[in-house]
Structures are given as C-alpha cells and as structure tokens.
Amino acid sequence: QRLAEIYDSVLDICRRYQPEALSIEKLYYQHNQTTVIGVAEARGVILLAAAKCGVPIYEYTPMQVKQAITGYGKAVKKQIQEMTRMMLHLETIPKPDDTADALGMAIAHCHCSRSRLMGTQPR
C-alpha cells in the first residue's frame, strides 16, 4: 500500500509540476539490512514513476551533496542544514530533517548540473 502511495504521489508531482530533473541519493548499505531494503523499495518506485514521466534522473552520493553545499565532502548534517537555510534565505532550518535533505539534494543538483565538475550524467 505504501509503495503504491509513493508511486502515485511521484506521478502526480511529475504531471502537475513537470520537473526538468529528479535528483536522488545513491543507495548505500551500512549496517541495517531491514532499513536498506525498505529504502531500496521506495527508491525503486520513485525511479520507475520518474522514468515513466520521462524525467531525467541524477544520482548523487552523500559526499557529493556535502561537497556541493558546504565545500567539504565530510561535513556534518547540521552544517549542511545551516548552509541550505542560508542559501535559500530561510529564517529557520526546514523541518522535518527529510525536507532539509531534499532541499539540499536539489541545491547540490543545481550546482552539479551547472558545473559538471562531479561528472554526473542522467541515469
């Protein structure tokens, strides 16, 4: 049920706003297999919906996002959130954290798509 909701939501967003690109974090595995499986499933339906709408997909590692936003690939989450807040001229850091992460990913894509220094290409 949840995956269908995600798929339908992404299709709706694509149809409503006609985005030029979708940027998404590259999947990486740390320690929790249960978490990575759920993330992979959600990520898969997001990628499928974007592809169905013809939206180019760009993938970035967490280090690439940190580098693009702060200039330092090993920045901590709070630094990224604060730089995102400053770059977007916001009074406070967006909440929940996922919102700040998504905005950071979008900023990173803007930087990368202009400079191509990070060698990203559509998926």
PDB file of C-alpha atoms in Angstrom:
ATOM      1  CA  GLN A   1       0.000   0.000   0.000  1.00  0.00           C
ATOM      2  CA  ARG A   2       2.743   2.466   0.976  1.00  0.00           C
ATOM      3  CA  LEU A   3       4.729   1.835  -2.204  1.00  0.00           C
ATOM      4  CA  ALA A   4       1.618   2.440  -4.320  1.00  0.00           C
ATOM      5  CA  GLU A   5       1.067   5.746  -2.498  1.00  0.00           C
ATOM      6  CA  ILE A   6       4.661   6.804  -3.179  1.00  0.00           C
ATOM      7  CA  TYR A   7       4.353   5.846  -6.846  1.00  0.00           C
ATOM      8  CA  ASP A   8       1.059   7.717  -7.278  1.00  0.00           C
ATOM      9  CA  SER A   9       2.447  10.776  -5.461  1.00  0.00           C
ATOM     10  CA  VAL A  10       5.510  10.957  -7.690  1.00  0.00           C
ATOM     11  CA  LEU A  11       3.364  10.574 -10.819  1.00  0.00           C
ATOM     12  CA  ASP A  12       1.085  13.354  -9.562  1.00  0.00           C
ATOM     13  CA  ILE A  13       4.044  15.652  -8.854  1.00  0.00           C
ATOM     14  CA  CYS A  14       5.522  14.944 -12.288  1.00  0.00           C
ATOM     15  CA  ARG A  15       2.253  15.656 -14.067  1.00  0.00           C
ATOM     16  CA  ARG A  16       1.448  18.733 -12.016  1.00  0.00           C
ATOM     17  CA  TYR A  17       4.867  20.436 -11.994  1.00  0.00           C
ATOM     18  CA  GLN A  18       6.664  18.866 -14.991  1.00  0.00           C
ATOM     19  CA  PRO A  19      10.101  18.818 -13.330  1.00  0.00           C
ATOM     20  CA  GLU A  20      13.198  19.064 -15.502  1.00  0.00           C
ATOM     21  CA  ALA A  21      15.102  16.552 -13.369  1.00  0.00           C
ATOM     22  CA  LEU A  22      14.898  14.251 -10.386  1.00  0.00           C
ATOM     23  CA  SER A  23      17.902  14.097  -8.085  1.00  0.00           C
ATOM     24  CA  ILE A  24      18.150  11.202  -5.678  1.00  0.00           C
ATOM     25  CA  GLU A  25      20.719   9.889  -3.249  1.00  0.00           C
ATOM     26  CA  LYS A  26      22.682   6.875  -4.410  1.00  0.00           C
ATOM     27  CA  LEU A  27      21.796   3.880  -2.328  1.00  0.00           C
ATOM     28  CA  TYR A  28      24.464   2.646   0.001  1.00  0.00           C
ATOM     29  CA  TYR A  29      24.383  -0.106   2.570  1.00  0.00           C
ATOM     30  CA  GLN A  30      25.589   0.452   6.102  1.00  0.00           C
ATOM     31  CA  HIS A  31      24.516  -1.874   8.884  1.00  0.00           C
ATOM     32  CA  ASN A  32      20.744  -2.228   8.982  1.00  0.00           C
ATOM     33  CA  GLN A  33      19.556  -4.625   6.264  1.00  0.00           C
ATOM     34  CA  THR A  34      15.901  -4.053   7.109  1.00  0.00           C
ATOM     35  CA  THR A  35      16.226  -0.305   6.578  1.00  0.00           C
ATOM     36  CA  VAL A  36      18.143  -0.595   3.321  1.00  0.00           C
ATOM     37  CA  ILE A  37      15.544  -2.969   1.860  1.00  0.00           C
ATOM     38  CA  GLY A  38      12.698  -0.546   2.624  1.00  0.00           C
ATOM     39  CA  VAL A  39      14.657   2.385   1.221  1.00  0.00           C
ATOM     40  CA  ALA A  40      15.528   0.394  -1.907  1.00  0.00           C
ATOM     41  CA  GLU A  41      11.869  -0.488  -2.473  1.00  0.00           C
ATOM     42  CA  ALA A  42      10.736   3.136  -2.099  1.00  0.00           C
ATOM     43  CA  ARG A  43      13.600   4.351  -4.245  1.00  0.00           C
ATOM     44  CA  GLY A  44      12.663   1.838  -6.946  1.00  0.00           C
ATOM     45  CA  VAL A  45       9.082   3.062  -7.255  1.00  0.00           C
ATOM     46  CA  ILE A  46      10.284   6.691  -7.283  1.00  0.00           C
ATOM     47  CA  LEU A  47      12.706   5.912 -10.116  1.00  0.00           C
ATOM     48  CA  LEU A  48      10.016   3.982 -12.001  1.00  0.00           C
ATOM     49  CA  ALA A  49       7.494   6.816 -11.725  1.00  0.00           C
ATOM     50  CA  ALA A  50      10.050   9.428 -12.813  1.00  0.00           C
ATOM     51  CA  ALA A  51      11.139   7.285 -15.756  1.00  0.00           C
ATOM     52  CA  LYS A  52       7.505   6.739 -16.770  1.00  0.00           C
ATOM     53  CA  CYS A  53       7.091  10.532 -16.882  1.00  0.00           C
ATOM     54  CA  GLY A  54      10.302  10.956 -18.882  1.00  0.00           C
ATOM     55  CA  VAL A  55      12.064  12.900 -16.138  1.00  0.00           C
ATOM     56  CA  PRO A  56      15.878  12.582 -16.275  1.00  0.00           C
ATOM     57  CA  ILE A  57      17.264  11.022 -13.093  1.00  0.00           C
ATOM     58  CA  TYR A  58      20.516  12.132 -11.449  1.00  0.00           C
ATOM     59  CA  GLU A  59      22.090  10.244  -8.577  1.00  0.00           C
ATOM     60  CA  TYR A  60      24.479  11.724  -6.023  1.00  0.00           C
ATOM     61  CA  THR A  61      26.419  10.247  -3.153  1.00  0.00           C
ATOM     62  CA  PRO A  62      26.100  11.872   0.269  1.00  0.00           C
ATOM     63  CA  MET A  63      29.700  13.058  -0.125  1.00  0.00           C
ATOM     64  CA  GLN A  64      28.878  14.787  -3.430  1.00  0.00           C
ATOM     65  CA  VAL A  65      25.930  16.585  -1.815  1.00  0.00           C
ATOM     66  CA  LYS A  66      28.045  17.703   1.146  1.00  0.00           C
ATOM     67  CA  GLN A  67      30.804  18.918  -1.177  1.00  0.00           C
ATOM     68  CA  ALA A  68      28.368  20.872  -3.360  1.00  0.00           C
ATOM     69  CA  ILE A  69      26.666  22.584  -0.429  1.00  0.00           C
ATOM     70  CA  THR A  70      29.477  23.195   2.056  1.00  0.00           C
ATOM     71  CA  GLY A  71      32.623  22.731   0.002  1.00  0.00           C
ATOM     72  CA  TYR A  72      33.625  19.874   2.307  1.00  0.00           C
ATOM     73  CA  GLY A  73      32.667  16.291   1.486  1.00  0.00           C
ATOM     74  CA  LYS A  74      32.688  15.182   5.118  1.00  0.00           C
ATOM     75  CA  ALA A  75      30.502  17.956   6.541  1.00  0.00           C
ATOM     76  CA  VAL A  76      28.082  17.011   9.300  1.00  0.00           C
ATOM     77  CA  LYS A  77      24.300  17.148   8.886  1.00  0.00           C
ATOM     78  CA  LYS A  78      23.934  20.359  10.922  1.00  0.00           C
ATOM     79  CA  GLN A  79      26.428  22.175   8.653  1.00  0.00           C
ATOM     80  CA  ILE A  80      24.542  21.088   5.555  1.00  0.00           C
ATOM     81  CA  GLN A  81      21.214  22.145   7.035  1.00  0.00           C
ATOM     82  CA  GLU A  82      22.570  25.555   8.024  1.00  0.00           C
ATOM     83  CA  MET A  83      24.107  26.161   4.596  1.00  0.00           C
ATOM     84  CA  THR A  84      20.838  25.097   2.957  1.00  0.00           C
ATOM     85  CA  ARG A  85      18.967  27.556   5.177  1.00  0.00           C
ATOM     86  CA  MET A  86      21.381  30.348   4.271  1.00  0.00           C
ATOM     87  CA  MET A  87      21.406  29.605   0.527  1.00  0.00           C
ATOM     88  CA  LEU A  88      17.612  29.669   0.391  1.00  0.00           C
ATOM     89  CA  HIS A  89      17.351  32.725   2.671  1.00  0.00           C
ATOM     90  CA  LEU A  90      15.143  30.897   5.161  1.00  0.00           C
ATOM     91  CA  GLU A  91      14.613  32.038   8.737  1.00  0.00           C
ATOM     92  CA  THR A  92      14.898  28.533  10.163  1.00  0.00           C
ATOM     93  CA  ILE A  93      16.198  25.154   9.096  1.00  0.00           C
ATOM     94  CA  PRO A  94      13.360  23.290   7.338  1.00  0.00           C
ATOM     95  CA  LYS A  95      11.698  20.531   9.327  1.00  0.00           C
ATOM     96  CA  PRO A  96      11.474  17.569   9.300  1.00  0.00           C
ATOM     97  CA  ASP A  97      15.072  16.625   8.505  1.00  0.00           C
ATOM     98  CA  ASP A  98      13.928  14.865   5.329  1.00  0.00           C
ATOM     99  CA  THR A  99      12.711  18.215   3.987  1.00  0.00           C
ATOM    100  CA  ALA A 100      16.083  19.826   4.612  1.00  0.00           C
ATOM    101  CA  ASP A 101      17.768  16.800   2.999  1.00  0.00           C
ATOM    102  CA  ALA A 102      15.582  17.087  -0.109  1.00  0.00           C
ATOM    103  CA  LEU A 103      16.300  20.800  -0.449  1.00  0.00           C
ATOM    104  CA  GLY A 104      19.999  20.105  -0.022  1.00  0.00           C
ATOM    105  CA  MET A 105      19.837  17.465  -2.751  1.00  0.00           C
ATOM    106  CA  ALA A 106      18.122  19.956  -5.080  1.00  0.00           C
ATOM    107  CA  ILE A 107      20.766  22.610  -4.379  1.00  0.00           C
ATOM    108  CA  ALA A 108      23.525  20.080  -4.992  1.00  0.00           C
ATOM    109  CA  HIS A 109      21.953  19.125  -8.316  1.00  0.00           C
ATOM    110  CA  CYS A 110      21.775  22.783  -9.367  1.00  0.00           C
ATOM    111  CA  HIS A 111      25.476  23.186  -8.597  1.00  0.00           C
ATOM    112  CA  CYS A 112      26.430  19.956 -10.330  1.00  0.00           C
ATOM    113  CA  SER A 113      24.292  20.485 -13.405  1.00  0.00           C
ATOM    114  CA  ARG A 114      25.827  23.921 -13.951  1.00  0.00           C
ATOM    115  CA  SER A 115      29.444  22.941 -13.445  1.00  0.00           C
ATOM    116  CA  ARG A 116      29.515  19.217 -14.299  1.00  0.00           C
ATOM    117  CA  LEU A 117      32.618  19.086 -12.081  1.00  0.00           C
ATOM    118  CA  MET A 118      31.288  15.975 -10.395  1.00  0.00           C
ATOM    119  CA  GLY A 119      30.747  14.117 -13.641  1.00  0.00           C
ATOM    120  CA  THR A 120      27.061  13.354 -13.115  1.00  0.00           C
ATOM    121  CA  GLN A 121      25.035  12.166 -16.051  1.00  0.00           C
ATOM    122  CA  PRO A 122      21.377  11.225 -16.262  1.00  0.00           C
ATOM    123  CA  ARG A 123      20.752   7.674 -15.231  1.00  0.00           C
TER     124      ARG A 123
END
